XYZ file of C-alpha atoms in Angstrom:
376
model
C -0.057 0.064 0.047
C 1.220 3.382 -0.908
C 2.501 5.135 2.077
C 3.928 8.686 3.139
C 7.051 8.295 5.261
C 5.942 4.719 6.223
C 2.433 5.901 7.375
C -0.758 4.217 5.908
C -4.071 5.568 5.560
C -5.330 2.765 7.764
C -3.078 1.149 10.269
C -4.347 -2.295 9.768
C -2.233 -3.990 12.522
C -3.846 -1.468 14.969
C -7.274 -2.326 13.583
C -6.763 -5.999 14.352
C -5.471 -5.262 17.805
C -8.337 -2.750 18.669
C -10.974 -5.231 17.515
C -9.415 -8.074 19.269
C -9.390 -6.084 22.448
C -12.897 -4.757 22.335
C -14.863 -7.599 21.010
C -17.296 -9.057 23.391
C -16.526 -12.415 24.812
C -18.186 -15.400 23.370
C -20.794 -17.613 25.402
C -19.530 -19.432 28.362
C -18.755 -23.183 27.086
C -16.185 -25.668 28.407
C -13.059 -26.717 26.506
C -14.507 -30.129 25.753
C -17.865 -28.494 24.662
C -15.971 -26.183 22.358
C -14.013 -29.095 20.721
C -17.229 -30.919 20.220
C -18.658 -27.861 18.378
C -15.770 -27.432 16.241
C -15.746 -31.024 15.314
C -19.501 -30.942 14.490
C -19.331 -27.781 12.323
C -16.485 -29.292 10.297
C -18.553 -32.746 9.790
C -21.465 -30.409 8.853
C -19.416 -28.532 6.237
C -18.427 -31.848 4.637
C -21.911 -33.123 4.625
C -23.359 -29.924 3.259
C -21.181 -30.132 0.086
C -22.989 -33.154 -1.113
C -26.362 -31.885 -0.139
C -25.909 -28.544 -1.848
C -24.569 -30.149 -4.924
C -27.343 -32.485 -5.309
C -30.102 -29.878 -4.679
C -28.686 -27.042 -6.970
C -27.326 -29.239 -9.756
C -24.827 -26.415 -10.267
C -21.728 -28.854 -10.641
C -21.985 -31.471 -13.200
C -21.784 -35.108 -12.190
C -18.178 -36.485 -12.236
C -16.446 -33.123 -11.954
C -14.736 -31.898 -8.871
C -15.109 -28.115 -7.902
C -11.968 -26.120 -6.783
C -10.966 -27.153 -3.211
C -11.377 -24.400 -0.779
C -10.647 -24.644 3.026
C -13.224 -24.667 5.840
C -12.065 -22.781 8.800
C -13.932 -22.802 12.141
C -12.827 -19.744 13.875
C -13.456 -17.629 16.861
C -14.281 -13.909 16.752
C -10.466 -12.883 16.777
C -9.868 -15.335 13.841
C -12.907 -13.615 11.969
C -11.346 -10.241 12.664
C -8.007 -11.221 11.211
C -9.490 -12.888 8.137
C -11.486 -9.914 7.201
C -8.702 -7.322 7.798
C -6.620 -9.355 5.385
C -9.489 -9.286 2.907
C -10.427 -5.579 3.290
C -6.623 -4.831 2.931
C -6.367 -6.605 -0.213
C -9.475 -5.346 -1.859
C -9.359 -1.619 -0.574
C -5.730 -1.191 -1.303
C -6.040 0.487 -4.700
C -8.476 3.016 -3.304
C -6.507 3.729 -0.283
C -3.484 4.191 -2.387
C -5.371 6.680 -4.484
C -6.406 8.665 -1.551
C -2.950 8.504 -0.078
C -1.646 10.101 -3.166
C -4.177 12.742 -3.059
C -3.354 13.520 0.460
C 0.289 13.705 -0.291
C -0.243 16.877 -2.254
C -1.940 18.556 0.648
C -0.005 20.807 3.328
C 0.899 18.724 6.133
C 0.042 15.486 4.337
C 2.866 13.477 5.959
C 1.697 14.345 9.282
C -2.000 13.713 8.706
C -0.846 10.389 7.144
C 1.010 9.486 10.257
C -1.745 10.387 12.679
C -4.662 9.542 10.425
C -3.744 6.063 9.875
C -3.459 5.308 13.746
C -6.911 6.998 14.213
C -8.625 5.275 11.398
C -7.078 1.972 12.547
C -8.708 2.346 16.009
C -12.080 3.371 14.335
C -11.895 0.338 11.660
C -11.206 -1.847 14.862
C -14.353 -0.624 16.827
C -16.520 -1.360 13.794
C -15.050 -4.993 13.272
C -15.505 -5.514 17.044
C -19.112 -4.761 16.650
C -19.652 -7.012 13.615
C -17.436 -9.998 14.814
C -20.025 -10.959 17.302
C -22.890 -11.045 14.772
C -21.415 -13.084 11.808
C -22.259 -16.672 11.757
C -20.267 -17.600 8.689
C -19.076 -16.351 5.371
C -17.430 -17.440 2.232
C -14.471 -15.087 1.812
C -14.314 -14.620 -2.008
C -11.268 -12.467 -2.140
C -9.126 -13.853 0.694
C -5.317 -13.877 0.658
C -3.838 -16.897 2.161
C -1.723 -16.383 5.438
C -0.025 -18.925 7.682
C -2.848 -18.961 10.055
C -5.616 -18.610 7.459
C -5.024 -20.690 4.350
C -7.226 -19.984 1.127
C -7.519 -21.648 -2.140
C -5.349 -20.631 -5.094
C -8.141 -18.465 -6.448
C -8.465 -16.839 -3.120
C -11.564 -18.488 -1.313
C -12.250 -19.939 1.964
C -15.194 -20.695 4.243
C -15.315 -19.507 7.666
C -17.721 -20.707 10.405
C -17.694 -18.486 13.562
C -18.196 -21.042 16.406
C -18.982 -18.838 19.395
C -21.533 -16.800 17.335
C -23.390 -20.125 16.298
C -23.505 -21.225 19.857
C -24.784 -17.802 21.015
C -27.544 -17.845 18.524
C -28.767 -21.239 18.867
C -28.941 -20.731 22.765
C -30.671 -17.497 22.184
C -33.293 -18.778 19.778
C -33.634 -22.113 21.869
C -33.469 -24.461 19.146
C -31.856 -27.738 18.303
C -28.197 -27.149 18.319
C -27.250 -29.765 16.070
C -29.970 -28.807 13.595
C -29.100 -25.142 13.760
C -25.266 -26.004 13.058
C -26.195 -27.865 9.941
C -28.700 -25.158 8.829
C -26.022 -22.491 9.039
C -23.346 -24.874 7.233
C -25.976 -25.451 4.239
C -26.384 -21.452 3.719
C -22.348 -20.978 3.687
C -21.759 -24.054 1.486
C -24.131 -22.618 -0.891
C -21.851 -19.564 -1.217
C -18.914 -21.874 -1.543
C -20.767 -23.725 -4.474
C -21.543 -20.642 -6.256
C -17.991 -19.541 -6.466
C -16.423 -22.737 -7.135
C -19.192 -23.918 -9.528
C -19.250 -20.626 -11.574
C -15.576 -20.053 -12.781
C -16.213 -16.651 -13.950
C -18.104 -15.317 -10.951
C -15.289 -14.061 -8.814
C -13.397 -12.288 -11.503
C -16.731 -10.614 -12.561
C -17.423 -9.637 -8.899
C -14.062 -8.449 -8.304
C -14.037 -6.529 -11.654
C -17.276 -4.631 -10.667
C -16.079 -3.806 -7.210
C -12.735 -2.467 -8.531
C -14.568 -0.455 -11.337
C -16.675 1.153 -8.427
C -13.458 1.884 -6.449
C -11.664 3.147 -9.541
C -14.468 5.738 -10.103
C -14.358 6.945 -6.455
C -13.224 10.573 -6.360
C -13.811 11.588 -2.622
C -11.729 13.662 -0.257
C -9.883 11.248 1.988
C -11.448 13.062 4.951
C -14.908 12.434 3.886
C -14.315 8.694 4.065
C -12.668 8.924 7.423
C -15.428 11.023 8.864
C -17.960 8.457 7.794
C -15.773 5.877 9.667
C -15.812 8.336 12.708
C -19.553 8.636 12.646
C -20.011 5.025 12.911
C -17.345 4.538 15.525
C -18.862 7.595 17.600
C -22.344 5.869 17.240
C -20.715 2.559 18.578
C -19.067 4.279 21.390
C -22.061 6.494 22.296
C -19.906 9.741 21.322
C -22.824 11.004 19.166
C -25.801 12.537 21.110
C -29.041 10.422 20.511
C -31.013 11.763 17.683
C -28.312 13.865 16.448
C -28.091 13.434 12.529
C -25.446 14.195 10.101
C -25.742 16.284 7.011
C -26.113 12.973 5.013
C -29.211 11.969 6.780
C -27.838 8.753 7.858
C -26.479 7.474 4.754
C -24.432 4.160 4.974
C -20.705 3.635 4.359
C -21.586 2.283 0.979
C -23.481 5.254 -0.299
C -20.366 7.197 -1.262
C -21.470 7.399 -4.932
C -20.039 10.396 -6.719
C -20.999 9.671 -10.459
C -23.775 8.149 -12.632
C -21.347 5.357 -13.474
C -20.945 4.538 -9.792
C -24.683 4.275 -9.292
C -24.898 1.907 -12.376
C -22.127 -0.233 -10.790
C -23.672 -0.233 -7.551
C -27.044 -1.276 -9.022
C -25.445 -4.370 -10.634
C -23.522 -5.161 -7.445
C -26.682 -4.957 -5.438
C -28.538 -7.253 -7.973
C -25.555 -9.818 -7.815
C -25.471 -9.844 -4.050
C -29.385 -10.234 -3.786
C -29.030 -13.211 -6.095
C -26.209 -14.772 -4.110
C -27.796 -14.261 -0.817
C -31.231 -15.173 -1.865
C -30.205 -18.262 -3.425
C -28.231 -19.568 -0.332
C -31.390 -18.806 1.798
C -33.649 -20.719 -0.835
C -31.072 -23.580 -0.892
C -30.793 -23.840 2.975
C -34.543 -24.156 3.172
C -34.975 -26.439 0.296
C -32.414 -28.916 1.530
C -33.492 -28.485 5.150
C -36.735 -30.681 5.336
C -34.642 -33.649 4.183
C -31.767 -33.300 6.764
C -32.832 -30.750 9.373
C -35.898 -31.928 10.988
C -36.753 -28.629 12.822
C -36.107 -26.255 9.762
C -39.485 -24.637 9.937
C -38.898 -23.723 13.638
C -35.333 -22.571 13.083
C -36.323 -20.279 9.936
C -39.204 -18.784 11.866
C -37.198 -17.683 14.884
C -34.291 -16.631 12.941
C -36.419 -14.512 10.692
C -37.920 -12.669 13.639
C -34.331 -12.158 15.071
C -33.068 -10.952 11.935
C -36.004 -8.482 11.537
C -35.946 -6.907 14.914
C -32.105 -6.286 15.539
C -30.769 -5.838 18.932
C -31.982 -2.275 19.875
C -31.940 1.372 18.560
C -28.100 1.339 18.602
C -27.979 -1.807 16.585
C -30.461 -0.608 14.083
C -28.523 2.723 13.659
C -25.295 1.069 13.169
C -27.049 -1.406 10.701
C -28.249 1.528 8.736
C -24.672 3.479 8.631
C -22.907 0.380 7.580
C -25.570 -0.660 4.957
C -26.579 -3.842 6.942
C -30.136 -3.042 6.476
C -29.547 -3.340 2.818
C -28.245 -6.733 3.130
C -31.155 -7.748 5.017
C -33.361 -6.690 1.958
C -31.063 -8.689 -0.242
C -31.767 -11.789 1.580
C -35.523 -11.042 1.187
C -35.633 -9.920 -2.391
C -33.178 -12.256 -3.677
C -34.999 -15.306 -2.308
C -38.245 -14.282 -3.648
C -36.477 -13.899 -7.103
C -35.016 -17.327 -6.736
C -38.405 -18.911 -5.711
C -40.267 -17.229 -8.439
C -37.995 -18.187 -11.106
C -37.626 -22.076 -10.061
C -41.640 -22.190 -9.789
C -41.727 -21.001 -13.106
C -38.756 -22.775 -15.142
C -37.598 -25.282 -12.621
C -33.973 -25.584 -11.074
C -32.251 -26.141 -14.503
C -34.049 -23.216 -15.817
C -32.949 -21.001 -12.999
C -29.383 -22.388 -13.261
C -29.106 -20.467 -16.663
C -28.646 -17.507 -14.472
C -24.967 -18.750 -14.118
C -24.248 -18.874 -17.833
C -22.326 -15.761 -18.261
C -22.470 -12.000 -16.748
C -25.183 -11.131 -19.307
C -27.673 -13.661 -17.826
C -27.273 -12.319 -14.162
C -30.467 -10.532 -13.348
C -30.513 -6.586 -13.159
C -31.749 -4.744 -9.974
C -35.050 -4.290 -11.653
C -35.316 -8.026 -12.417
C -34.649 -8.960 -9.098
C -38.000 -7.181 -8.156
C -39.774 -8.519 -11.209
C -38.559 -12.107 -11.920
C -40.908 -12.592 -14.706
C -38.793 -10.090 -16.762
C -35.769 -11.930 -16.236
C -37.444 -15.194 -17.347
C -38.772 -13.350 -20.437
C -35.235 -12.092 -21.319
C -33.173 -15.055 -20.641
C -35.684 -17.597 -21.850
C -36.880 -15.636 -24.442
C -40.613 -15.876 -23.579
C -43.227 -13.072 -23.811
C -45.006 -12.356 -20.559
C -48.656 -13.719 -20.858
C-alpha cells in the first residue's frame, strides 16, 4: 500500500489489535464442549457439500469443484481474516487517497496520525460485527500462515462462538441449527467454485466502482468516525449528520458508480437469496426442525438488538443486506417455480444472464429475457 514516510491511510495491525481487544467475549462453554462444536461444524460443512451439490445441480456429475478450505474460527480469527480481505480489496482505493493527501499541506503528518486514528475506528467497527456473523465465504481472501485459502483466494469461515450464542438465544436444536448454517455458507462456496467466471466478474465490478471513487480522504474517514462514535456513544442520541444517515456504501459520486452499485446490489441479492432458498430447500430432508429455526431466525433478523444496533445497521449498510436476503430469495423462488431448477441455473451462464436490479424485483422479466418468452 502506498505510504507517506511509512504511514498508511489505515493502520491495519492496529485495527486488528483494537477489534480483538474490544470484541465481546463469546458464550460460556467448556473446553470439551468447544472441541465438540468445532468437530461438528467441520462434519456439517463436509456433509453440506453433497447436499448442496445435489439440490442445486450447479456442478455436473463426475466433476470436482475447486477445493477451498473450511475454517472454524473464533471472533478474533474472523477479525484477522476480514482485515486481510479488506486490505487486499481496498488497497488501490486507499493508495489513490494517499496520493491525493500527499499533495496537501501537512500530508505526511496527517498520514502518520490519520492511519492510527482510522485503524482504531476500523477496529471498533470490526469488534461490533465480529459478534454477529455466523459464517461467510470469503471470495477475495489472501492466504496467510494462520488462515489458508484456495489458489483463487476463497475460504469458508464458520464462527463457532456466534453460532452457539444464536442457537442458545433462539432455543433451537443445536445440531440442526449448526447444519442449517453450514448449508447456507456451503451454498456460497458452491456458487463461486461452480461458476468459474463469478469471482473475477464480481472483483471487476468492485474495482470499477472503487476506480470511479473521487472523494476527499477526510470524507471517508469522517464516515468511519460517525460509525465509531455511534458505537462508542460519542454522538448524542437523535443527532443526525448532514447526510441523513447514509451508509458507508453510499459514497456514490458519479452516474457510472450508481450503475455499478445497482449491478452489485442485484448480484449480491441473487447470491444471498439463492443461499437462503437452498438452505430451506435442503432443510426438510436433513434438518428436522427447519421450520422452527427459520421462523425464529427471521424474527431475530428483523428486529435487531435495539436502537443502537439499528442505527449501526443503517450506517454500515446492513439493513440493505437484509433486504438482499428477502428480495433475492423471492426472485429465486419465483424463477424456480416458473422454469425449474435447471431453468434457473441459466443465471450462471455468463454475466449477461445475471438479473438486473429491476429484474430482482420482477422475476418474470428475467424469465422473459433469458428464456426468450413473452410475458402472458
